[in-house]
Short mmCIF file of C-alpha atoms in Angstrom, two decimals:
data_model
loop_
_atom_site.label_atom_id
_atom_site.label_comp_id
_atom_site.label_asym_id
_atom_site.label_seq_id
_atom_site.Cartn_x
_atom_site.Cartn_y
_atom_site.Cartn_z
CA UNK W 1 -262.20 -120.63 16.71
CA UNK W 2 -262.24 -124.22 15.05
CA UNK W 3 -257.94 -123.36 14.26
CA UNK W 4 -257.99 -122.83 18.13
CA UNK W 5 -259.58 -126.03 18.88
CA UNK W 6 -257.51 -128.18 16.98
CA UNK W 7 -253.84 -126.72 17.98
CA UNK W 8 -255.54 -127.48 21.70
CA UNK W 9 -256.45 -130.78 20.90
CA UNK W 10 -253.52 -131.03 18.81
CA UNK W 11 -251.07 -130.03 22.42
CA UNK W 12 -253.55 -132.21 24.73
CA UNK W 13 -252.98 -135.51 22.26
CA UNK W 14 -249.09 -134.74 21.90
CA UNK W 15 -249.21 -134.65 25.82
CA UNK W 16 -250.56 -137.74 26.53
CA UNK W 17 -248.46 -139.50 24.07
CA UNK W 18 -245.60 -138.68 25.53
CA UNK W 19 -247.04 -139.01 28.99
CA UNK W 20 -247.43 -142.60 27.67
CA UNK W 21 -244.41 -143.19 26.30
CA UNK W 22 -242.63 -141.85 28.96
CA UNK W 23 -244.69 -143.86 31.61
CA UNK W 24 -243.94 -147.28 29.73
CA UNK W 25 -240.03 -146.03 29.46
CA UNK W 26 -239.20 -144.74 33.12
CA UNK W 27 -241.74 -146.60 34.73
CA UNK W 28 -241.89 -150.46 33.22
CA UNK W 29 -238.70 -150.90 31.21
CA UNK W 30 -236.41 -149.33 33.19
CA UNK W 31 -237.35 -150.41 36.30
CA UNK W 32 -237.49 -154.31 34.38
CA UNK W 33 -234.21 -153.48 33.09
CA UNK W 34 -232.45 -152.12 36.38
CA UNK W 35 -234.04 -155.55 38.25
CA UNK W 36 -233.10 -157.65 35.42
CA UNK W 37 -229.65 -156.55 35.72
CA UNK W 38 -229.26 -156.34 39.59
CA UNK W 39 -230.50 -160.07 39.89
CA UNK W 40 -228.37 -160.92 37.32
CA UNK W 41 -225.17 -159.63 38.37
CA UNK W 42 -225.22 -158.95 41.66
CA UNK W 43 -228.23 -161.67 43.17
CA UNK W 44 -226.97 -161.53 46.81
CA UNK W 45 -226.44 -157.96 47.25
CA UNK W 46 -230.14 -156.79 45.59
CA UNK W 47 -231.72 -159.35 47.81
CA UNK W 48 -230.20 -157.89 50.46
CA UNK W 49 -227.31 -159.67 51.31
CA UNK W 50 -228.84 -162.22 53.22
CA UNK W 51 -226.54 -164.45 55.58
CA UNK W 52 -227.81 -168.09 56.13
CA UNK W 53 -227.10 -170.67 58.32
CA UNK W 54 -225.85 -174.71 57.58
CA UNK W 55 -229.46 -175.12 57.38
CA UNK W 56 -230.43 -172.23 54.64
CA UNK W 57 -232.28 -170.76 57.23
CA UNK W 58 -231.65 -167.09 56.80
CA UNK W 59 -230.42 -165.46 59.99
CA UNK W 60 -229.83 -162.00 59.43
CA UNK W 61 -228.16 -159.50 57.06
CA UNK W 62 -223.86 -158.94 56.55
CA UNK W 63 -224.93 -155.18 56.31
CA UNK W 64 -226.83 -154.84 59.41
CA UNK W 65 -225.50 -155.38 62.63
CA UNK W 66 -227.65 -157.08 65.37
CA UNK W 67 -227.37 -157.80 69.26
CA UNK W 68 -226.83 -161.03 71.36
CA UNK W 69 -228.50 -160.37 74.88
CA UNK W 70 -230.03 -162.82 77.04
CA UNK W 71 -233.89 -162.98 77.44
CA UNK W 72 -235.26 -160.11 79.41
CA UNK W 73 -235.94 -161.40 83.03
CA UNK W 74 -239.32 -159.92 83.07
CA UNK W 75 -239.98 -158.95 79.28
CA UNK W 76 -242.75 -156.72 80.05
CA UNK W 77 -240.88 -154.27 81.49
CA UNK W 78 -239.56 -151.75 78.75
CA UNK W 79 -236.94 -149.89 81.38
CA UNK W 80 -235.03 -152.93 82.01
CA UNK W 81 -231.87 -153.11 80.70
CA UNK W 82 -229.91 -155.65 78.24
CA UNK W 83 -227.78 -157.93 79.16
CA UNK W 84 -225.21 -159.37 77.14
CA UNK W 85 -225.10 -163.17 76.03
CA UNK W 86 -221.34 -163.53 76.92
CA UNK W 87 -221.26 -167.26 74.88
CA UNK W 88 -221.02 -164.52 71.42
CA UNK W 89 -218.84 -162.11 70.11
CA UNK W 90 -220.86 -158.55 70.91
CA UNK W 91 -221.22 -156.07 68.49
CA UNK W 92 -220.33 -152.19 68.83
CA UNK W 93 -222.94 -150.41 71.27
CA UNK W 94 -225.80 -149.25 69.97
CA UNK W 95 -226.85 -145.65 72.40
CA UNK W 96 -227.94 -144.39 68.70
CA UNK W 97 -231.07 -146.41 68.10
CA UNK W 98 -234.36 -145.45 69.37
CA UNK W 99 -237.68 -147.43 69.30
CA UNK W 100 -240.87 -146.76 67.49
CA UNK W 101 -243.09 -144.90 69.33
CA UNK W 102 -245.34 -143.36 66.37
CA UNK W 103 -246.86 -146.86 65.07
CA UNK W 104 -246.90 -149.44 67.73
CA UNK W 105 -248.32 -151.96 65.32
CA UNK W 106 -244.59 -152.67 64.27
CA UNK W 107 -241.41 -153.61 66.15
CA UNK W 108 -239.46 -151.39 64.75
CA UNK W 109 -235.48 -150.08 65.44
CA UNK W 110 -235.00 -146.21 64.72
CA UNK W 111 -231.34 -145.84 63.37
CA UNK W 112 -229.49 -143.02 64.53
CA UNK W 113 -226.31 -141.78 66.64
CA UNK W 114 -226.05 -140.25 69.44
CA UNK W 115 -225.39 -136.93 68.27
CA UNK W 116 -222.76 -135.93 71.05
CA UNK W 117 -220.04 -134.33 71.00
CA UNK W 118 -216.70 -136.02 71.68
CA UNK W 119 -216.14 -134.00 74.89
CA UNK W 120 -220.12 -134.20 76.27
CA UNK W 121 -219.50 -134.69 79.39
CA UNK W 122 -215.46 -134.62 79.98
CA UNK W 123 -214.39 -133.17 83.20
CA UNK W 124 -211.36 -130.93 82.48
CA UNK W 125 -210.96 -132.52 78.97
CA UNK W 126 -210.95 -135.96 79.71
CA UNK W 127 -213.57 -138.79 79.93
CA UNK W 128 -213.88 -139.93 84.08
CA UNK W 129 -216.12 -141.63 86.39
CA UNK W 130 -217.15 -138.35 87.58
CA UNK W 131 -218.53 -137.60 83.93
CA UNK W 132 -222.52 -136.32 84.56
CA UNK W 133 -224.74 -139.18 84.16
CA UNK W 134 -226.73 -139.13 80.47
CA UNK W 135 -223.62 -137.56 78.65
CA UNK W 136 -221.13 -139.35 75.98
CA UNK W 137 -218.40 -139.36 78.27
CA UNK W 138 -220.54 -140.72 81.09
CA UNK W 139 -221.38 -144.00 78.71
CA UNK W 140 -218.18 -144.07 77.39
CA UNK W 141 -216.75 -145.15 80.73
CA UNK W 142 -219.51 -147.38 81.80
CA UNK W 143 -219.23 -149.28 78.30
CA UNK W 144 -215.41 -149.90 79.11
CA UNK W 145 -215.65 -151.11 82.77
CA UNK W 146 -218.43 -153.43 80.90
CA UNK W 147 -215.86 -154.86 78.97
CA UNK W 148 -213.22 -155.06 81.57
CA UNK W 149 -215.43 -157.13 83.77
CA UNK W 150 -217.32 -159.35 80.80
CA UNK W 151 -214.01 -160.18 78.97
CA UNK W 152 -211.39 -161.03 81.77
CA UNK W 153 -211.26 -164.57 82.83
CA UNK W 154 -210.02 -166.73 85.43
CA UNK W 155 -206.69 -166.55 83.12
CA UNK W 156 -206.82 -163.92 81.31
CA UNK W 157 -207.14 -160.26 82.34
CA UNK W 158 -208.11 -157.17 79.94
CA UNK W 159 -206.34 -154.18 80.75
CA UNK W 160 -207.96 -150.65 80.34
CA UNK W 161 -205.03 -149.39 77.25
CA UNK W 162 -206.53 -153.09 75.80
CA UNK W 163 -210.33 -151.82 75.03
CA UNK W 164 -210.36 -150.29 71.39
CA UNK W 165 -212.48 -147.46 70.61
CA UNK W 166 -215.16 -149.07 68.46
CA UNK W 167 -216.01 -151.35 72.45
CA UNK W 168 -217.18 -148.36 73.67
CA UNK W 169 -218.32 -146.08 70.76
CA UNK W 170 -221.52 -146.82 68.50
CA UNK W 171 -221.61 -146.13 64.84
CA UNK W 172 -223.16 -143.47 62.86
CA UNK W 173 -226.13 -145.89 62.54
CA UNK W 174 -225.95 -147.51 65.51
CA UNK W 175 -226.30 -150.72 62.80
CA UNK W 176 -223.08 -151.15 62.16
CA UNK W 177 -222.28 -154.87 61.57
CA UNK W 178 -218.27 -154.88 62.08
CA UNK W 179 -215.95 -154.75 64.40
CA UNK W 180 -212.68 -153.82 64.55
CA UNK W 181 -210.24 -156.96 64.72
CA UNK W 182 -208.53 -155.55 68.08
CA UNK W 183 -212.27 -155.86 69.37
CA UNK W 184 -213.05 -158.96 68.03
CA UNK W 185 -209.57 -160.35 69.46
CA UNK W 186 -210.14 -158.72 73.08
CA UNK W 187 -213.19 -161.44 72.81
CA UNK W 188 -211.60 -164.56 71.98
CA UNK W 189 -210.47 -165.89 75.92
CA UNK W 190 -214.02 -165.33 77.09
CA UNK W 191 -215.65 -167.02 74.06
CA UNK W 192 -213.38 -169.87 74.55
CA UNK W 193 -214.44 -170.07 78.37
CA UNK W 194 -217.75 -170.30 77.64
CA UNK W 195 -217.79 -172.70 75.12
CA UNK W 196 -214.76 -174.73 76.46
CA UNK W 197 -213.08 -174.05 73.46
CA UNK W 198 -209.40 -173.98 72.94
CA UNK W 199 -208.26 -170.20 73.02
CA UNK W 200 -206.12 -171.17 69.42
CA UNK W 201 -208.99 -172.53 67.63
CA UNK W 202 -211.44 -169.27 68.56
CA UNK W 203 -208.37 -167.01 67.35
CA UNK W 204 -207.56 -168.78 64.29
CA UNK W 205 -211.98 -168.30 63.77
CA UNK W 206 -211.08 -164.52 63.83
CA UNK W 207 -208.83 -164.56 61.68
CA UNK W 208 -210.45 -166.41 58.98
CA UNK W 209 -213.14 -163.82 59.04
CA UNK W 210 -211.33 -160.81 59.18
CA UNK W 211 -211.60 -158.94 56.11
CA UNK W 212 -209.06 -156.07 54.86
CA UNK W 213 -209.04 -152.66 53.49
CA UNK W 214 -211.23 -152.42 50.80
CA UNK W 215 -209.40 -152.77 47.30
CA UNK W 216 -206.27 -152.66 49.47
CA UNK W 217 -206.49 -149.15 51.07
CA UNK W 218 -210.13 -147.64 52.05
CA UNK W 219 -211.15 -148.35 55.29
CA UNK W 220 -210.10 -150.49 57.73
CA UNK W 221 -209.60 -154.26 58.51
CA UNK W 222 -212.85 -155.29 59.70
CA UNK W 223 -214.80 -158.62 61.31
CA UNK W 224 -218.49 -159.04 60.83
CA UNK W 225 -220.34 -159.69 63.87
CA UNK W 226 -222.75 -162.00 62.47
CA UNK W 227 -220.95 -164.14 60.11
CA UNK W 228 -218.22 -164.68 62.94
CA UNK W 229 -220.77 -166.13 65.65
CA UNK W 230 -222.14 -168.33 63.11
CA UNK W 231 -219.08 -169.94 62.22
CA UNK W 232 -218.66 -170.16 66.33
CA UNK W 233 -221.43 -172.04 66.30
CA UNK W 234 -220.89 -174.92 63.97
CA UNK W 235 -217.33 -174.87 65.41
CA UNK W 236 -218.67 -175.54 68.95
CA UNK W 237 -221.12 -178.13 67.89
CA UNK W 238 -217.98 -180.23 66.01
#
């Protein structure tokens, strides 16, 4: 009995020891050690790759993409649509995200896609105006008359073949802070309108802040959203 006893003591004490040890080991020191490290060498990125303004005001994050729309006319009305602040470069659409209807204490964006098919909605394999309202095809086409109508000026007109897919198209996410060049480049004439900007200096802007592949060959060239309308900014202020 006493023999008994002891081993169970003897099992209960070697248990909590290493319930201790392990506690202090995978719960304080490597935890302090991972932190340690990611502030160390990569600050920006484990703070979450905050963007800031001249000011050091942060603004927003390079890996999540956000929208430029003008103030809702009557902003108690959830149904009414957004409108687009046509003095910034827009990001991809967004049909993905959905709101937060579970706790209505928060503001909160659900990300998400669409979850479509490419052909939801095609009439005889193709995207048209006659596409049933609701579907992927259906948005599709009313995303690139959008961008027809918002994007040609009094001297410059975008042609249909001119709107890339990524104008029309949301992400995965639906967060996705880049565009594709082409997009950011079908911009530039209307941006320059409304800020009575030369149409040289706003195309030279997207080109400074288009980034390549990705160590030369993943990916594609890309232009973050964000970053791009804040140099805009200071460059329409000087």
């Amino acid at each position: 009995m006493n023999n008994s006893v002891s081993n169970t003591a003897r099992l209960i004490g070697a248990g909590l020891r290493a319930l201790l040890v392990l506690t202090i080991i995978c719960g304080v020191l490597y935890p302090l050690a991972v932190t340690g490290i990611a502030q160390t060498l990569f600050n920006e990125e484990a703070n979450g790759s905050e963007i800031k303004d001249k000011s050091g005001q942060v603004v927003g994050s390079s890996l999540i993409g956000q929208r430029y729309d003008l103030p809702k006319r009557n902003p108690d009305d959830p149904e009414e649509a957004a409108r687009p602040d046509l003095r910034w470069f827009q990001p991809r659409p967004s049909n993905g995200l959905g709101s937060n209807s579970v706790n209505t204490r928060y503001s909160l964006i659900l990300s998400g896609a669409t979850n479509r098919s490419a052909d939801n909605g095609a009439v005889n394999g193709q995207c048209t105006k006659h596409a049933e309202e609701g579907t992927l095809c259906a948005q599709v086409v009313a995303a690139k008359e959008a961008v027809i109508v918002d994007n040609s000026t009094a001297v410059h007109r975008v042609e249909p073949e001119d709107v890339p897919a990524d104008a029309v198209t949301s992400s995965g996410s639906g967060l996705d802070p880049d565009i594709s060049p082409e997009y950011a480049k079908l911009q530039v004439h209307r941006v320059a309108e409304q800020h009575r900007l030369d149409v040289k200096q706003v195309e030279k802007l997207v080109a400074d802040h288009t980034t390549g592949r990705t160590l030369g060959f993943m990916g594609e060239p890309r232009v973050n959203v964000l970053e791009l309308n804040i140099a805009l900014k200071a460059l329409a202020r000087s």
